[in-house]
mmCIF file of the C-alpha atoms, coordinates in Angstrom:
data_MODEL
# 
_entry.id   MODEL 
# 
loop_
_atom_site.group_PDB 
_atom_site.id 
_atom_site.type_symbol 
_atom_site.label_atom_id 
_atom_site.label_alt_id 
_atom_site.label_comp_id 
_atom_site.label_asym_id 
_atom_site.label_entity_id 
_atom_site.label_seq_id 
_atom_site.pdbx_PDB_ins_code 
_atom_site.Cartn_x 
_atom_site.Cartn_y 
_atom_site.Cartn_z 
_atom_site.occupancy 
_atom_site.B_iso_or_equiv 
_atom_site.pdbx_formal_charge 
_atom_site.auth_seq_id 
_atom_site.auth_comp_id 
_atom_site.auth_asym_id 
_atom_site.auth_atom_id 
_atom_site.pdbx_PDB_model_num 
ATOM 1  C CA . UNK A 1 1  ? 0.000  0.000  0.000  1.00 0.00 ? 1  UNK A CA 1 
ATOM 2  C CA . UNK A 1 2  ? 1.581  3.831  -0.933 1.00 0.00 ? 2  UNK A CA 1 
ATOM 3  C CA . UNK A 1 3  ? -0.051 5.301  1.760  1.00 0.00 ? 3  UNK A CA 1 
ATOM 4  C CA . UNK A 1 4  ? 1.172  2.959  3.910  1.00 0.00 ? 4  UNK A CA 1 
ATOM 5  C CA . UNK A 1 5  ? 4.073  5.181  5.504  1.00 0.00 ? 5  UNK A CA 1 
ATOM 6  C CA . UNK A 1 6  ? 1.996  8.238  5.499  1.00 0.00 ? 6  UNK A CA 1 
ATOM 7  C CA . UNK A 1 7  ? 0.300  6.253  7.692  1.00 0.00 ? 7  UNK A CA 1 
ATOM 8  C CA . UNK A 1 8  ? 2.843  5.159  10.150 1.00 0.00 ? 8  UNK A CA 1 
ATOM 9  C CA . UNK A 1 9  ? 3.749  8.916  10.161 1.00 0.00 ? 9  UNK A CA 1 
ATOM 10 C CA . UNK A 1 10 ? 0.488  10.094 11.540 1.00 0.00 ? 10 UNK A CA 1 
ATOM 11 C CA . UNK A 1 11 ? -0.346 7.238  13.841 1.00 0.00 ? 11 UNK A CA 1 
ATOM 12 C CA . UNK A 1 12 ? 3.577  7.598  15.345 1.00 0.00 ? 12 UNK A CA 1 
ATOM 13 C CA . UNK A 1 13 ? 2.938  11.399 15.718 1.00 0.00 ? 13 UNK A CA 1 
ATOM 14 C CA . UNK A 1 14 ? -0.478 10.662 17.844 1.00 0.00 ? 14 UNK A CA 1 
ATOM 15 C CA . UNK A 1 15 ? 1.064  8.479  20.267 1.00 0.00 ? 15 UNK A CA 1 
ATOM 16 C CA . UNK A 1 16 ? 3.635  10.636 20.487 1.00 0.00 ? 16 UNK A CA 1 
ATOM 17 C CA . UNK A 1 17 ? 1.318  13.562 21.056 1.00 0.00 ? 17 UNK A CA 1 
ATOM 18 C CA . UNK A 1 18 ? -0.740 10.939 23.780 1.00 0.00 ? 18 UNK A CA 1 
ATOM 19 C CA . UNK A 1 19 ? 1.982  9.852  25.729 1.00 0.00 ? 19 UNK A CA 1 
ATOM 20 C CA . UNK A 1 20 ? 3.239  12.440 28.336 1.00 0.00 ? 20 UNK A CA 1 
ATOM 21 C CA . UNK A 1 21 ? 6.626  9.791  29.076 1.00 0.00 ? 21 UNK A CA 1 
ATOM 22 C CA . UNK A 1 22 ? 7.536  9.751  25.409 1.00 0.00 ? 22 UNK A CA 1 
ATOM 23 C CA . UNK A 1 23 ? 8.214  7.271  23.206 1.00 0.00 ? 23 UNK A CA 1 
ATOM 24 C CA . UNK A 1 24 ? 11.659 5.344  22.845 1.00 0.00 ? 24 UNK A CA 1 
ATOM 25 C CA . UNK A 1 25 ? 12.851 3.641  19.408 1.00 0.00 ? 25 UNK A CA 1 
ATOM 26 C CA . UNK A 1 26 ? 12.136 0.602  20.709 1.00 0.00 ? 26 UNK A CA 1 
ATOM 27 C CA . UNK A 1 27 ? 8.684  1.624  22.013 1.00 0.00 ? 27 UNK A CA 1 
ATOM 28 C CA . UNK A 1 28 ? 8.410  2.618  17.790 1.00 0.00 ? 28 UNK A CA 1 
ATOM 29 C CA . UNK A 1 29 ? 9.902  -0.927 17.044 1.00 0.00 ? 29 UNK A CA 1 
ATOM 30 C CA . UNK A 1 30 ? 7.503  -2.471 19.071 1.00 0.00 ? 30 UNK A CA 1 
ATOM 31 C CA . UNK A 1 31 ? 4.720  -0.686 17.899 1.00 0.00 ? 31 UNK A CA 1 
ATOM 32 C CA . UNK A 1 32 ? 5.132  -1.151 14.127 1.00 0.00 ? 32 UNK A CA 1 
ATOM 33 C CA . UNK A 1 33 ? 6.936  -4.222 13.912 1.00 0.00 ? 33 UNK A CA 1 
ATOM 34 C CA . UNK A 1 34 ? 9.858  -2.623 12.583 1.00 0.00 ? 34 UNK A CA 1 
ATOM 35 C CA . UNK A 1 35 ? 13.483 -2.314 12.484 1.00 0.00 ? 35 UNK A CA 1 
ATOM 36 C CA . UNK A 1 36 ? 15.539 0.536  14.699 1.00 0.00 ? 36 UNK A CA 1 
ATOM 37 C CA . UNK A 1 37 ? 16.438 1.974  11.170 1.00 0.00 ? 37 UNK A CA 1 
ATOM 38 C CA . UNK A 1 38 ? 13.076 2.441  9.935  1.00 0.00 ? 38 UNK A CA 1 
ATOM 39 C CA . UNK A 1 39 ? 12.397 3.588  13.395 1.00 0.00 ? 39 UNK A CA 1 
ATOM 40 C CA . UNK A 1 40 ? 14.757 5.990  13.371 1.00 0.00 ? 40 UNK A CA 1 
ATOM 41 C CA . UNK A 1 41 ? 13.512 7.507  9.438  1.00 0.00 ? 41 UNK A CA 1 
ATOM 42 C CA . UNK A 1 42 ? 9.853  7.831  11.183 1.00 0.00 ? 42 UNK A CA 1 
ATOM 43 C CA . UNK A 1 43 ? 10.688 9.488  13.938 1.00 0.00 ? 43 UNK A CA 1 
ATOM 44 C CA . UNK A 1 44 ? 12.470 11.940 11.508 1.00 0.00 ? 44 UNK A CA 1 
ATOM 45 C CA . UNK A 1 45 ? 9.888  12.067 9.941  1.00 0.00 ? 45 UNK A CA 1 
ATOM 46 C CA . UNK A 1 46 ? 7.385  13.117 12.491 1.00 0.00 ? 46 UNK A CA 1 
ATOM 47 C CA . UNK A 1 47 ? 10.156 16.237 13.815 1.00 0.00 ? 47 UNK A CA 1 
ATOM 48 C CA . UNK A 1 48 ? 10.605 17.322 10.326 1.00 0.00 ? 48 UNK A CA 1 
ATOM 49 C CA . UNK A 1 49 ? 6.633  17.986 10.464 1.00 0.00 ? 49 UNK A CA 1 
ATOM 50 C CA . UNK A 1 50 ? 6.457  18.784 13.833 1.00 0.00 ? 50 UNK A CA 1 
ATOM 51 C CA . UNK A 1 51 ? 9.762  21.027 14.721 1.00 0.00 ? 51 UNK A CA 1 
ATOM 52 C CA . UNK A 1 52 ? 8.187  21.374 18.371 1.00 0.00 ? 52 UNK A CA 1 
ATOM 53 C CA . UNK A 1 53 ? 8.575  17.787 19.221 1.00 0.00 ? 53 UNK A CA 1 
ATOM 54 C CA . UNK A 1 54 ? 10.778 17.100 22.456 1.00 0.00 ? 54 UNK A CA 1 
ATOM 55 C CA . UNK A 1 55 ? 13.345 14.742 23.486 1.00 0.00 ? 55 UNK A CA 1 
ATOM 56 C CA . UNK A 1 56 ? 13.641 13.663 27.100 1.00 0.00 ? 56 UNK A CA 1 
ATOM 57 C CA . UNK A 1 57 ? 16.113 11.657 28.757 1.00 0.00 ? 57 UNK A CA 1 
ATOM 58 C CA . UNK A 1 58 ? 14.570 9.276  31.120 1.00 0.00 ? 58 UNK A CA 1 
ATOM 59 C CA . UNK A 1 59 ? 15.811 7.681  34.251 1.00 0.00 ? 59 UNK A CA 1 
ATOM 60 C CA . UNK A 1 60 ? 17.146 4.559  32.073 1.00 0.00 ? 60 UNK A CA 1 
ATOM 61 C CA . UNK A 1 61 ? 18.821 6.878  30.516 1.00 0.00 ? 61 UNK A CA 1 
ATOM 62 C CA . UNK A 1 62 ? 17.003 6.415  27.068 1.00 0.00 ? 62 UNK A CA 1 
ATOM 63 C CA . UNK A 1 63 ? 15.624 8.971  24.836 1.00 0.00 ? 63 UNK A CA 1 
ATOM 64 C CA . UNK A 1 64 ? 11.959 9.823  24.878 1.00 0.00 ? 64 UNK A CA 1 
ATOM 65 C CA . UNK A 1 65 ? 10.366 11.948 22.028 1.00 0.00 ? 65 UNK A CA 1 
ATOM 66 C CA . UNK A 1 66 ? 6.653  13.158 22.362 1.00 0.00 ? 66 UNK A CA 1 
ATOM 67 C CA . UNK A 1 67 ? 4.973  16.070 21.071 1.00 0.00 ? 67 UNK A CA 1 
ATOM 68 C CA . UNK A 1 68 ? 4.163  18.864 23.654 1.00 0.00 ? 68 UNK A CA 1 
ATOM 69 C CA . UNK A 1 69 ? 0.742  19.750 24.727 1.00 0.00 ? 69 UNK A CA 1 
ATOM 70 C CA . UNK A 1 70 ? -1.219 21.433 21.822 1.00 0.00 ? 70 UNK A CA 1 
ATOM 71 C CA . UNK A 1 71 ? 1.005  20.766 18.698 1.00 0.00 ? 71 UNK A CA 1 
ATOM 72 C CA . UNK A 1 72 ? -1.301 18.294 17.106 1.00 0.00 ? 72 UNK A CA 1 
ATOM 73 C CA . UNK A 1 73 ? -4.409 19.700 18.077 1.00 0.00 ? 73 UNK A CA 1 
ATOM 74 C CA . UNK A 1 74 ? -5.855 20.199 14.629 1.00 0.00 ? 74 UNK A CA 1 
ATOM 75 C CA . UNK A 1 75 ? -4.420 16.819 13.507 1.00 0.00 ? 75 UNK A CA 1 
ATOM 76 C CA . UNK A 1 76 ? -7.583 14.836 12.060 1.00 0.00 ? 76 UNK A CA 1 
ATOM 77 C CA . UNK A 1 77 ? -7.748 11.695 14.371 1.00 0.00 ? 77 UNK A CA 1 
ATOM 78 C CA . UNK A 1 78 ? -8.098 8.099  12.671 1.00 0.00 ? 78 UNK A CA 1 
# 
């Protein structure tokens, strides 16, 4: 399916936007069935269409990316 990453984009960018802890690469793996690479290229993705995402180091010392409070509020929801 084409649309298929467009997809992936938008549904990574509204659990991003729903989860207050962030999401880790392998929280992305896990959640797509998909490699860290392609992990890594949609979580690119989603900052290069949502500049105002954060990163957040947690106590395991992993990175955390979510999108503040009110970026995606006029994202249609699926």
């Amino acid at each position: 399916m084409r649309q298929e990453n467009a997809i992936r984009i938008l549904r990574l960018a509204l659990a991003m936007r729903g989860s207050a802890g962030g999401l880790s690469l392998d929280d992305m793996q896990r959640m797509f069935d998909i490699t860290e690479r392609t992990a890594h290229r949609l979580r690119n993705a989603v900052i290069e269409l949502f500049p105002s995402a954060e990163v957040i180091v947690g106590p395991d010392q992993r990175r955390y990316w979510r999108l503040p409070r009110g970026t995606a509020d006029k994202m249609v929801e699926f």
